[in-house]
Structures are given as C-alpha cells and as structure tokens.
PDB file of C-alpha atoms in Angstrom:
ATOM      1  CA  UNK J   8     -29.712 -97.540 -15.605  1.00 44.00           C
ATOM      2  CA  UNK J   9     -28.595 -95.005 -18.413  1.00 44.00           C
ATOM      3  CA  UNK J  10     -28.157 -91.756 -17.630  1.00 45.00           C
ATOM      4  CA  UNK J  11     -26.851 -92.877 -14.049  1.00 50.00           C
ATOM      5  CA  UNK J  12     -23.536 -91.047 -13.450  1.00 53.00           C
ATOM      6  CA  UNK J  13     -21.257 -93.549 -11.389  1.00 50.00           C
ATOM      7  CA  UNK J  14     -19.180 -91.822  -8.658  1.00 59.00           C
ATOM      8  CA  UNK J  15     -17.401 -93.687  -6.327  1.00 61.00           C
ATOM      9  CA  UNK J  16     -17.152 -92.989  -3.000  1.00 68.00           C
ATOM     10  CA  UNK J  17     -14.211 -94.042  -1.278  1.00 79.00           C
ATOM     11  CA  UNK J  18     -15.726 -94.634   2.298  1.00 90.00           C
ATOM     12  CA  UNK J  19     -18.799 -94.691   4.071  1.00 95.00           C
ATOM     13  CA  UNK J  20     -19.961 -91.346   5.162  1.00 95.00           C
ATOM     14  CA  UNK J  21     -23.348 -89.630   5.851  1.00 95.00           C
ATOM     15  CA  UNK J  22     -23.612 -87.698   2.436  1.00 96.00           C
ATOM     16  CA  UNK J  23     -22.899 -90.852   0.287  1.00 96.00           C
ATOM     17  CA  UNK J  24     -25.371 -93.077   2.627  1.00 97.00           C
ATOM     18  CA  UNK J  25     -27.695 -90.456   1.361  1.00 96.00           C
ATOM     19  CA  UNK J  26     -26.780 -90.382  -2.163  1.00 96.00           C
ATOM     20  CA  UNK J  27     -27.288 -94.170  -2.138  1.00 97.00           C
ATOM     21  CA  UNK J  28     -30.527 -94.089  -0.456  1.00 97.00           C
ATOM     22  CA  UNK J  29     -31.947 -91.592  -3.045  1.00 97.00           C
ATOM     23  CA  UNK J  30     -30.445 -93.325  -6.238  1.00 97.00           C
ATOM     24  CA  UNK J  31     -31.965 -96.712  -4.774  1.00 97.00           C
ATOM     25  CA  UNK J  32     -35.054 -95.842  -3.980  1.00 95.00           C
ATOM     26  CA  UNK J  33     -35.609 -93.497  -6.983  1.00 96.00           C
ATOM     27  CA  UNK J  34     -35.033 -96.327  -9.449  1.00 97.00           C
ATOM     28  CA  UNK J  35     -37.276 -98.671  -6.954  1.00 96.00           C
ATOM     29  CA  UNK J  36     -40.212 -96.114  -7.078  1.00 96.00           C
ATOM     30  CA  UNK J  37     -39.939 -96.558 -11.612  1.00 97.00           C
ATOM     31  CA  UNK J  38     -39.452-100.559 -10.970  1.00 97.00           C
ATOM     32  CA  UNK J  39     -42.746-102.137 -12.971  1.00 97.00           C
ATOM     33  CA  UNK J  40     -42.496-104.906  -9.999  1.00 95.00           C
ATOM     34  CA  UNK J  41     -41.726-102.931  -6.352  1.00 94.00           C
ATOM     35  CA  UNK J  42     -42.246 -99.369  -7.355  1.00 95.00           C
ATOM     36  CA  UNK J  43     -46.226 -99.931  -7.225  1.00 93.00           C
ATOM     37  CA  UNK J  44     -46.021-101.039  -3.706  1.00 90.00           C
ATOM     38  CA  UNK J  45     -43.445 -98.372  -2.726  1.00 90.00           C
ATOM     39  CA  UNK J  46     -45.419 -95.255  -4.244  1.00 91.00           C
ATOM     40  CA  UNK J  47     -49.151 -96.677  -2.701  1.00 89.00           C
ATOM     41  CA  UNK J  48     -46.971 -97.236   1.004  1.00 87.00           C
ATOM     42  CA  UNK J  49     -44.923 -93.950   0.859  1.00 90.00           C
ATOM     43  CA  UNK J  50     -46.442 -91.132   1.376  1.00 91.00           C
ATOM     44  CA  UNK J  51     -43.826 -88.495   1.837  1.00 94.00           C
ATOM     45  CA  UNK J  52     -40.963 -89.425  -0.233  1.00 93.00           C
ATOM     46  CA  UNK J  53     -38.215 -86.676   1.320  1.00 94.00           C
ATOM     47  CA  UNK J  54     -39.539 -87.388   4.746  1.00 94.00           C
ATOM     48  CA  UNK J  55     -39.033 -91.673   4.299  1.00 92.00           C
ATOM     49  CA  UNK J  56     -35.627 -90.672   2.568  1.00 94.00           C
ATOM     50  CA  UNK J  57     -34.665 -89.278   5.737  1.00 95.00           C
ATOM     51  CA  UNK J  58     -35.629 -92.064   7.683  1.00 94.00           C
ATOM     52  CA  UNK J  59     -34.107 -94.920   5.196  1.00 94.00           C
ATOM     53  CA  UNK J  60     -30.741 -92.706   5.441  1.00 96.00           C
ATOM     54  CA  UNK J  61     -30.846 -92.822   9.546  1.00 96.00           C
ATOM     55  CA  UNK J  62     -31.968 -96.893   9.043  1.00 95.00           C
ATOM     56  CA  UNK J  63     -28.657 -97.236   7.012  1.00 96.00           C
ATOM     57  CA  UNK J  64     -26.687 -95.265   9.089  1.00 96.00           C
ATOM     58  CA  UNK J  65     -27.698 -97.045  12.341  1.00 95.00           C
ATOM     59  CA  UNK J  66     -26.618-100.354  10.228  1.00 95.00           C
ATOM     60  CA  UNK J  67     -23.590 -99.144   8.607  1.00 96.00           C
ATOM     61  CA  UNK J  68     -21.503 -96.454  10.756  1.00 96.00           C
ATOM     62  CA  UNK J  69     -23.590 -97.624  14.069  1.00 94.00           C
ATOM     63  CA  UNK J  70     -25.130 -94.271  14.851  1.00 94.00           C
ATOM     64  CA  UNK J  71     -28.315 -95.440  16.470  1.00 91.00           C
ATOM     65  CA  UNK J  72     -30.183 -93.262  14.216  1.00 90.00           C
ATOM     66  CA  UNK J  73     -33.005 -95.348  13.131  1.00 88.00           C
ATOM     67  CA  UNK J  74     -35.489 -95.573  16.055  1.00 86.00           C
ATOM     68  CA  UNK J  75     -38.202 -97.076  13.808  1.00 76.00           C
ATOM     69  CA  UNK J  76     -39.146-101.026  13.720  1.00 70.00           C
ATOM     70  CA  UNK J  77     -38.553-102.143   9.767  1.00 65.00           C
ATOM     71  CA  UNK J  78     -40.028-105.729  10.254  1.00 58.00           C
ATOM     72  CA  UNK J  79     -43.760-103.714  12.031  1.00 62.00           C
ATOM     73  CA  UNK J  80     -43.731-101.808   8.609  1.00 62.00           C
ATOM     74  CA  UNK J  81     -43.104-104.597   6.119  1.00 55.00           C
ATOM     75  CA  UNK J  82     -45.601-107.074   8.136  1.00 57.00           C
ATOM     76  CA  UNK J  83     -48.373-104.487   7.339  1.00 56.00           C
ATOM     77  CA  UNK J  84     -48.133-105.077   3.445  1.00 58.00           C
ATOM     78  CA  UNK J  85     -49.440-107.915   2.749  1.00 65.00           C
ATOM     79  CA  UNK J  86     -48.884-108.018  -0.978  1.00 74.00           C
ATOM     80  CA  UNK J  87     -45.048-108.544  -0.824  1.00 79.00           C
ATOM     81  CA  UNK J  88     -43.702-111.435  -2.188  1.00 84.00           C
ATOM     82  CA  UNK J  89     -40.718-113.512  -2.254  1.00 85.00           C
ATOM     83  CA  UNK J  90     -39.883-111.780  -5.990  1.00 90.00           C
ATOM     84  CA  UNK J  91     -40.337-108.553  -4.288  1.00 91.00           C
ATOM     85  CA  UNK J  92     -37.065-109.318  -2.342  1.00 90.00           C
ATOM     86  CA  UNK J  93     -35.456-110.923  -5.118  1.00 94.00           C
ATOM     87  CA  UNK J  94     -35.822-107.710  -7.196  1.00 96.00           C
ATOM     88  CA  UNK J  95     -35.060-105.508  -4.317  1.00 94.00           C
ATOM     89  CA  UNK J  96     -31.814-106.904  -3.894  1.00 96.00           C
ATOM     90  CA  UNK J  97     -30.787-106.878  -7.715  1.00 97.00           C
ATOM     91  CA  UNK J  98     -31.354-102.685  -7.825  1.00 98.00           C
ATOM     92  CA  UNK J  99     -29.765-102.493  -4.332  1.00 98.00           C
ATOM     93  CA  UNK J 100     -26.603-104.472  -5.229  1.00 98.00           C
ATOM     94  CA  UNK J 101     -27.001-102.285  -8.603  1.00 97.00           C
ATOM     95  CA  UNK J 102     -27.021 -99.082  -6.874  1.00 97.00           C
ATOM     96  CA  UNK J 103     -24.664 -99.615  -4.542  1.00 97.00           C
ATOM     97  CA  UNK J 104     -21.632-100.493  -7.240  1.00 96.00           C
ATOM     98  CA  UNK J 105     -22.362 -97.137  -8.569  1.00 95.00           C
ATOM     99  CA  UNK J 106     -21.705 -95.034  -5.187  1.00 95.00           C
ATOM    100  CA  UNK J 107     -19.443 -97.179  -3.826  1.00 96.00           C
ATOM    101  CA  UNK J 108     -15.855 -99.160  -4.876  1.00 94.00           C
ATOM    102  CA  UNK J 109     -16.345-102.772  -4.990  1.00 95.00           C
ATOM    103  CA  UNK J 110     -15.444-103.465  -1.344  1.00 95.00           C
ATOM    104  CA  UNK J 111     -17.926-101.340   0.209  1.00 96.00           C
ATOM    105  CA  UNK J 112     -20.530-101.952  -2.100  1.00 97.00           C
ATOM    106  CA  UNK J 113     -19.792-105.962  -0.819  1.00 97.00           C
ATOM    107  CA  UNK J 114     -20.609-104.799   2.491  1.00 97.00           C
ATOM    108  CA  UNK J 115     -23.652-103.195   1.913  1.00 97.00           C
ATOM    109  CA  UNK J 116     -24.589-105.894   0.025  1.00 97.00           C
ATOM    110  CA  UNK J 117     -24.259-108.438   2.346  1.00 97.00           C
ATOM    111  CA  UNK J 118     -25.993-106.563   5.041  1.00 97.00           C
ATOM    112  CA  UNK J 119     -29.295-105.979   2.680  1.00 95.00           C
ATOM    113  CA  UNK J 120     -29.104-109.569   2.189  1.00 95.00           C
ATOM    114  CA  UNK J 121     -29.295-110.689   5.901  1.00 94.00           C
ATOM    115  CA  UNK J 122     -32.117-107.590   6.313  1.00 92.00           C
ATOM    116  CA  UNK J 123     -34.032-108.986   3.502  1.00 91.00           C
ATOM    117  CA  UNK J 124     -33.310-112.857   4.474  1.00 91.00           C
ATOM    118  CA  UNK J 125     -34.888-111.694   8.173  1.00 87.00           C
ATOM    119  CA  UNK J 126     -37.594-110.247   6.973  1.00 85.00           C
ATOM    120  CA  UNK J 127     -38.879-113.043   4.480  1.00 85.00           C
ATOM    121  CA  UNK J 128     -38.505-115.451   7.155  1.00 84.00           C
ATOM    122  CA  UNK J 129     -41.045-112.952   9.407  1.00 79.00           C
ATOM    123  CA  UNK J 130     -43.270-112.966   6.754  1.00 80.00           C
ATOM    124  CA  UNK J 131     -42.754-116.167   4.819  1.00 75.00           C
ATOM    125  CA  UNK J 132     -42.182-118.942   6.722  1.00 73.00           C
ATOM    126  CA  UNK J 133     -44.455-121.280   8.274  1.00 61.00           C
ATOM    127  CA  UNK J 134     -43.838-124.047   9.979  1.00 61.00           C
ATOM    128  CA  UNK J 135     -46.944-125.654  10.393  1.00 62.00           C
ATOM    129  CA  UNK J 136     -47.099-125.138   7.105  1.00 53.00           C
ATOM    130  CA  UNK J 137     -45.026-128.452   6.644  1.00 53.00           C
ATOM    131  CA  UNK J 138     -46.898-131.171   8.991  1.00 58.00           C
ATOM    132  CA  UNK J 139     -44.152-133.166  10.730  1.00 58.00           C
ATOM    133  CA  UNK J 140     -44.525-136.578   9.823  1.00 59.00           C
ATOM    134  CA  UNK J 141     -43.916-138.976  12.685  1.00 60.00           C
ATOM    135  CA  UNK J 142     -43.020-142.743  12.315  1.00 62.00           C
ATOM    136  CA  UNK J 143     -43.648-145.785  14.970  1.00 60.00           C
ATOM    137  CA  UNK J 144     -40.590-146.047  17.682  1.00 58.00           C
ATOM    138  CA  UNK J 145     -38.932-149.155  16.787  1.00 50.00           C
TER     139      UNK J 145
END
C-alpha cells in the first residue's frame, strides 16, 4: 500500500502485535471487498483493536489474553464468503511482511491460515451437502 512505511520488527512483542493489528485492520476497513462487512460489524474500532491485539497475543506469545469466542462472532455474519477469506489472508500476509522479517511474518502467516481454514470449515462445509452414494454389497 503506498505510503506504508515498512519497519521491521525483529521479534514478537506486545507493541509490534499492536502495530500489526492496526496496519491490518486499517487497510481491511478501505478493502472494496471486506472493509464493508468490517465497518457495518465494528462498532468501536479502538475498543475491537484492543481485543484483536489480546486475540493475537493469546495465539502468538501464549498470554491467555483473548477470552472472547472468534468462531460465535464470525457465525453471526452471514454474508461472509469463501473470497472474504481469500482476501483476508492476502492483506494479512501483506501486512505482516511489513512489521515483521520474513521468518516471523511466516509464522504469523501460517497461524492466520489454520484460523481462517477453521473457521470456513464452521461456516462452509456441509456434509450432507454431498449425498453419499451407496452401491449393492457384492
């Protein structure tokens, strides 16, 4: 994103966990694609800040911050869509190779990954969905 400055931080810490969550999720609030649903769902932006910074946290450095239940609040929006992910992901891996060196940035990558792979499956998959097709024992 132009104007972006790039600094790299050389471990994961508190402050750049924050720095990462507001980069992220001020270029997902301008997205033409996820910022719609983000701005109607969000109502106080510094107070879900804080909250996405304790969620990361609790992931990343294992400080049991996050007491919150991220797959109740995504199964409530009904209008999110595989693309959604897809797109969330791409600015996430974005943002995170600006804050962070390429190692780091790898790990918080592949965490958002399983997070977002999780929560499609909640909302996404359906196995009945598929009828199971059964064939005469022989």
């Amino acid at each position: 994103m132009p104007g972006i400055e790039t600094t790299e931080a050389d471990s994961i810490s508190e402050p750049a966990i924050a720095d990462l969550v507001r980069r992220f999720y001020g270029k997902a609030r301008l997205d033409p694609l996820i910022g719609p649903l983000f701005n109607e769902a969000v109502d106080d932006w510094d107070e879900h800040f804080e909250k996405l910074a304790d969620f990361w946290s609790s992931v990343m450095l294992t400080s049991g911050r996050y007491k919150g239940n991220p797959m109740r609040a995504h199964l409530k929006h009904k209008r999110i869509t595989p693309e959604f992910f897809t797109r969330w992901l791409q600015l996430w891996h974005e943002t995170t190779r600006e804050v962070f060196g390429p190692e780091i940035a790898a790990q918080f990558g592949f965490k958002a990954e399983r997070i977002a792979e999780s929560l499609q499956l909640a909302l996404f998959y359906r196995p009945d969905a598929f009828p199971i097709r059964r064939t005469a024992s022989v």
